[in-house]
XYZ file of C-alpha atoms in Angstrom:
376
model
C 79.760 85.792 129.058
C 81.822 82.679 130.674
C 78.385 81.118 130.580
C 77.604 81.276 126.526
C 81.730 80.856 125.796
C 80.580 77.120 124.492
C 77.960 78.544 122.610
C 78.416 77.415 118.953
C 76.070 77.927 115.447
C 76.249 75.280 113.518
C 73.943 76.201 110.363
C 71.573 73.809 108.890
C 69.510 74.608 106.155
C 66.637 72.772 105.401
C 65.342 74.228 102.329
C 65.537 78.074 100.818
C 62.585 79.132 99.302
C 62.474 82.337 96.907
C 65.398 84.248 96.777
C 69.025 85.074 98.006
C 69.614 86.473 101.440
C 70.975 89.896 102.404
C 73.298 89.973 105.290
C 72.971 92.873 108.082
C 68.605 92.899 106.994
C 66.428 92.661 110.563
C 65.568 89.448 111.764
C 61.422 89.619 112.656
C 59.884 87.424 115.924
C 56.331 85.422 115.787
C 56.411 86.547 119.187
C 58.006 88.641 121.835
C 59.290 85.758 123.954
C 61.246 84.280 120.631
C 63.174 87.566 120.398
C 64.225 87.440 124.304
C 65.556 83.554 124.462
C 67.241 84.518 121.277
C 68.731 87.680 123.412
C 69.349 85.350 126.280
C 70.971 82.877 123.996
C 73.466 85.889 123.497
C 73.477 84.929 119.636
C 72.812 88.011 117.617
C 70.745 86.635 114.246
C 70.712 90.272 113.110
C 74.350 90.562 112.541
C 74.674 87.033 111.484
C 71.875 86.633 109.190
C 69.057 87.728 107.366
C 66.406 84.981 105.612
C 63.969 87.004 103.458
C 61.719 84.437 102.413
C 63.891 81.354 103.320
C 63.449 78.515 105.647
C 65.887 77.495 107.740
C 66.622 76.103 110.957
C 69.606 77.060 112.690
C 71.584 74.604 115.125
C 73.106 75.979 118.331
C 74.304 74.803 121.488
C 73.492 75.458 125.234
C 74.735 74.097 127.931
C 76.118 71.346 125.541
C 72.562 70.263 124.890
C 71.212 71.169 121.117
C 68.657 74.175 120.605
C 66.783 75.002 117.340
C 65.703 78.255 115.962
C 63.340 77.469 113.289
C 62.585 80.393 110.512
C 59.751 80.654 107.956
C 59.577 83.235 105.461
C 62.336 85.401 107.032
C 60.740 84.954 110.717
C 62.016 83.244 114.061
C 58.839 81.122 114.480
C 60.561 78.770 117.083
C 63.283 78.839 119.563
C 63.480 75.676 121.911
C 66.053 72.757 122.882
C 65.704 70.154 119.993
C 63.921 67.435 121.545
C 61.685 65.901 119.018
C 63.200 64.533 115.366
C 62.285 65.528 112.319
C 60.549 62.067 111.647
C 58.498 62.612 114.893
C 57.873 66.445 113.294
C 56.636 65.121 109.796
C 54.620 62.314 111.027
C 52.614 63.455 113.934
C 49.793 66.536 113.270
C 51.403 68.152 116.407
C 53.731 71.268 115.968
C 52.416 73.094 118.514
C 52.998 70.349 121.001
C 56.590 70.035 120.180
C 57.067 73.953 119.956
C 55.671 74.324 123.409
C 57.618 71.681 124.723
C 60.611 72.840 123.390
C 60.741 76.220 123.956
C 59.060 75.797 127.386
C 61.828 73.604 128.704
C 64.662 75.905 127.223
C 63.126 78.731 128.876
C 62.683 77.600 132.153
C 66.774 76.985 131.924
C 68.004 80.069 130.240
C 69.934 82.658 132.842
C 67.341 85.316 132.586
C 66.068 87.271 136.144
C 62.682 85.489 136.901
C 59.976 87.264 138.431
C 58.536 83.364 139.901
C 60.669 80.368 140.093
C 60.001 77.761 137.328
C 57.692 75.546 139.914
C 55.631 78.720 140.414
C 55.558 79.017 136.616
C 54.129 75.540 136.282
C 51.557 75.736 138.714
C 50.404 78.792 137.262
C 50.532 77.664 133.842
C 48.584 74.527 134.889
C 51.285 72.182 133.607
C 51.508 68.529 135.442
C 53.697 65.988 135.245
C 55.256 62.941 136.525
C 56.653 62.972 139.898
C 59.917 62.367 138.583
C 59.411 66.177 137.638
C 59.658 68.705 134.919
C 63.288 68.654 134.174
C 63.372 64.862 133.331
C 61.474 66.268 130.412
C 64.200 66.343 128.386
C 65.862 63.014 128.385
C 62.718 61.225 127.984
C 62.307 63.297 124.915
C 65.184 62.698 123.345
C 65.243 58.806 124.177
C 64.350 57.146 121.024
C 63.877 53.537 122.620
C 60.410 55.301 123.873
C 57.254 55.152 122.380
C 55.856 58.853 122.071
C 52.052 59.412 122.358
C 50.068 62.480 122.191
C 46.016 62.997 123.041
C 44.016 65.695 122.897
C 41.881 65.149 126.134
C 38.618 66.732 126.131
C 39.372 69.632 123.413
C 40.980 71.293 126.801
C 44.359 69.910 127.525
C 47.230 67.961 125.822
C 48.720 64.805 127.345
C 52.442 63.860 126.118
C 53.287 60.387 126.925
C 56.655 57.830 126.793
C 56.399 54.458 127.077
C 58.589 51.408 127.255
C 56.702 48.717 125.351
C 53.414 48.987 126.916
C 54.545 50.126 130.178
C 54.115 54.410 130.998
C 57.516 56.017 131.819
C 56.726 59.709 131.728
C 53.997 61.678 131.147
C 53.434 65.854 131.165
C 50.041 67.906 130.194
C 49.501 70.784 130.139
C 46.197 73.282 128.724
C 45.301 74.007 125.124
C 45.350 77.669 125.468
C 46.962 79.542 122.289
C 49.155 81.839 124.738
C 50.667 79.378 126.892
C 50.952 77.104 123.563
C 52.686 80.699 122.240
C 53.957 82.177 124.907
C 52.371 85.369 123.828
C 49.860 87.579 125.859
C 46.326 88.679 124.450
C 47.432 92.300 123.972
C 50.208 91.126 121.797
C 48.592 88.457 119.864
C 45.785 90.783 118.910
C 48.634 93.066 117.946
C 50.412 90.505 115.631
C 47.147 89.244 114.405
C 45.797 92.336 112.631
C 49.730 93.047 111.285
C 50.108 89.838 109.794
C 46.387 89.788 107.904
C 47.356 92.977 106.441
C 50.911 91.781 105.194
C 49.290 88.573 104.078
C 49.739 88.099 100.401
C 47.842 84.623 99.466
C 44.945 84.061 98.024
C 42.732 81.111 96.585
C 40.641 82.609 94.124
C 38.591 79.958 91.805
C 34.707 79.026 90.960
C 34.527 75.688 92.950
C 32.389 73.793 90.382
C 30.997 70.397 91.211
C 30.219 67.551 88.383
C 29.032 65.056 91.370
C 25.251 65.267 91.721
C 25.787 62.384 94.547
C 27.400 65.066 97.380
C 24.468 67.299 96.968
C 21.251 67.576 99.028
C 18.496 69.238 96.488
C 16.190 71.756 97.966
C 13.432 71.749 95.623
C 10.921 74.579 96.898
C 14.213 76.892 96.364
C 15.546 75.506 93.413
C 19.175 75.006 94.437
C 21.429 72.428 95.983
C 23.581 72.517 99.219
C 27.090 70.548 99.823
C 26.341 70.078 103.817
C 29.248 70.815 105.965
C 29.694 70.480 109.425
C 27.685 72.253 112.057
C 29.227 73.880 115.500
C 27.418 74.717 119.008
C 23.427 75.596 117.088
C 22.036 73.736 113.970
C 22.292 77.023 112.100
C 25.881 77.510 112.195
C 27.331 75.420 109.834
C 29.777 75.130 106.735
C 27.117 74.118 104.064
C 27.739 75.318 100.688
C 25.257 76.121 98.030
C 25.198 75.573 94.574
C 22.816 75.421 91.190
C 23.073 73.648 88.230
C 24.874 75.669 85.434
C 23.493 77.282 82.191
C 22.666 74.890 79.483
C 23.878 72.311 81.706
C 22.628 69.362 83.701
C 25.605 67.611 85.304
C 27.538 71.273 85.994
C 26.732 72.670 89.677
C 28.188 76.618 90.442
C 28.398 78.186 93.393
C 25.297 80.258 93.957
C 26.326 84.232 93.961
C 23.941 86.406 93.269
C 21.218 89.037 94.787
C 18.303 86.814 94.402
C 19.824 84.140 97.025
C 21.505 86.468 98.975
C 22.006 84.685 102.194
C 22.845 81.798 100.550
C 25.480 83.206 98.577
C 27.092 85.021 101.651
C 27.367 81.197 103.368
C 29.334 80.228 100.133
C 31.514 83.603 99.660
C 32.583 83.496 103.295
C 33.019 79.526 103.663
C 34.757 79.573 100.753
C 36.905 82.653 101.046
C 38.077 81.340 97.220
C 35.018 83.200 95.259
C 36.365 85.972 92.889
C 35.423 89.527 94.480
C 36.466 92.984 94.967
C 34.869 92.927 98.577
C 36.910 94.306 101.387
C 36.055 93.931 105.278
C 36.505 97.272 107.046
C 37.428 94.942 110.509
C 37.840 96.241 113.746
C 39.030 93.999 116.675
C 37.120 94.088 120.043
C 40.130 92.858 122.429
C 42.359 94.634 124.788
C 44.346 97.370 122.482
C 42.308 100.063 121.507
C 43.565 99.217 117.391
C 42.829 101.162 114.715
C 40.102 99.768 111.651
C 41.878 98.336 108.860
C 40.943 97.379 105.145
C 41.636 94.466 103.945
C 40.506 92.282 101.433
C 37.842 89.902 102.005
C 39.782 86.643 100.490
C 43.240 87.279 101.661
C 41.787 87.639 105.370
C 39.970 84.369 105.115
C 42.786 83.198 103.423
C 44.983 83.646 106.231
C 42.686 82.371 109.098
C 42.712 79.066 107.015
C 46.663 78.938 106.825
C 46.561 79.431 110.950
C 44.122 75.899 110.886
C 40.818 77.706 111.227
C 37.744 76.121 109.662
C 34.942 78.713 109.020
C 31.432 78.511 110.419
C 28.441 80.453 109.253
C 25.415 82.007 110.612
C 22.595 84.843 110.023
C 21.944 87.010 112.930
C 19.264 89.348 111.277
C 18.429 90.117 107.664
C 16.686 93.102 106.882
C 16.978 93.094 103.019
C 19.404 94.574 102.159
C 21.192 94.265 105.373
C 22.670 91.133 106.317
C 24.300 90.327 109.793
C 26.263 87.514 109.748
C 28.394 85.394 112.201
C 31.475 83.674 110.855
C 33.423 81.631 113.433
C 37.089 80.767 112.768
C 37.321 77.385 114.713
C 41.229 76.038 115.660
C 40.647 73.703 117.747
C 44.196 72.136 117.989
C 45.040 75.640 119.528
C 41.942 76.116 121.175
C 40.535 79.001 120.079
C 37.925 80.620 118.303
C 38.043 84.144 116.457
C 34.357 85.704 116.104
C 33.404 87.971 113.630
C 30.291 90.078 112.990
C 29.716 90.627 109.247
C 27.155 93.170 108.381
C 27.037 92.974 104.769
C 24.475 95.122 102.002
C 23.531 92.791 99.823
C 22.511 94.990 96.847
C 26.507 94.886 96.139
C 26.574 91.044 95.239
C 25.771 91.002 91.921
C 28.618 93.555 91.569
C 31.211 91.673 93.735
C 32.226 94.814 95.294
C 31.871 96.751 98.088
C 32.850 96.942 101.705
C 31.705 94.622 104.389
C 32.120 95.648 107.949
C 33.746 93.445 110.635
C 33.670 93.474 113.937
C 36.287 90.861 114.927
C 36.667 89.294 118.759
C 39.807 87.063 118.065
C 41.228 84.164 120.403
C 38.286 83.756 121.950
C 39.136 80.185 124.201
C 36.677 77.149 123.097
C 35.705 76.448 126.735
C 33.783 80.423 126.534
C 32.326 80.168 123.095
C 29.271 78.601 123.670
C 28.351 80.992 126.571
C 28.315 83.848 123.529
C 25.511 82.248 121.315
C 23.347 81.422 124.734
C 20.771 83.747 123.875
């Protein structure tokens, strides 16, 4: 096609991790929209490259403007105009903001059949910007003489602003919503979430020992210590961890992990996600799709959530010995969502460190709606 005659492909390899690549293997995508965008660029990654476990950035041109395709662990994780420098990405903790703006700007200009105009898309997505208009975003973002700032407005919207010294020259605002930030529908997000949890190989099993008593709060009537964490929404939904003195020691503290303290043990097990165990989640997703129940190791699932930027908060719903029903909220404020996990455990299995936990997962709950789930 003549429209794409000037697209060139220059490969910029940032780093190659873990083994050779094999030409011709299929390329995976983090979202359906990324595959659609690569197709619209008329660039066949399947024929050109296969990345296995490489972390790579491809630099293309579209309409004589630089485009980046980021590949991580063999998967395309980002496609968009290259508007932000590597230095900005390295020193500002807002990758999801930069990725969104670069992808959104390119997607608005790709030659695809549109159901709605760009103006209608902006209005529907609640994206607002300076009077000069959305089309000016690229030029301001690429101007290295301007000062860039990113602000989180009340946990609901991001505001990105460019200034000339102290004078604002351009801004753009948009909601902190996972679907918008990643360009994927909720059914797609759920499907990919389950597949990613099952495929996750990471696990950081270790016993967290402490030697500093200063960080611990003694609970004398229980004969143990609390390492206080934060709370979320409720006073009893916390990231607290629980410790006791190691045997034959007056200075070494080890995590509580015993049937004698079932709820404290569950809190420490699920909040840390690192204590050695052979427990598995029988995980059922409550959502848009009728997805089958899957079995995944507890620590691997928790490690996956942490890798996505989630922070855990644990609370007890009910305890009728030996069955405990607990809630684990995995909170990701930078992407505007929480995962809610309702976990049912037979605490008699704690001492053997082996068993199955029934888990009902409600994923990607907008943070503005999480509080309503705990009204009762």
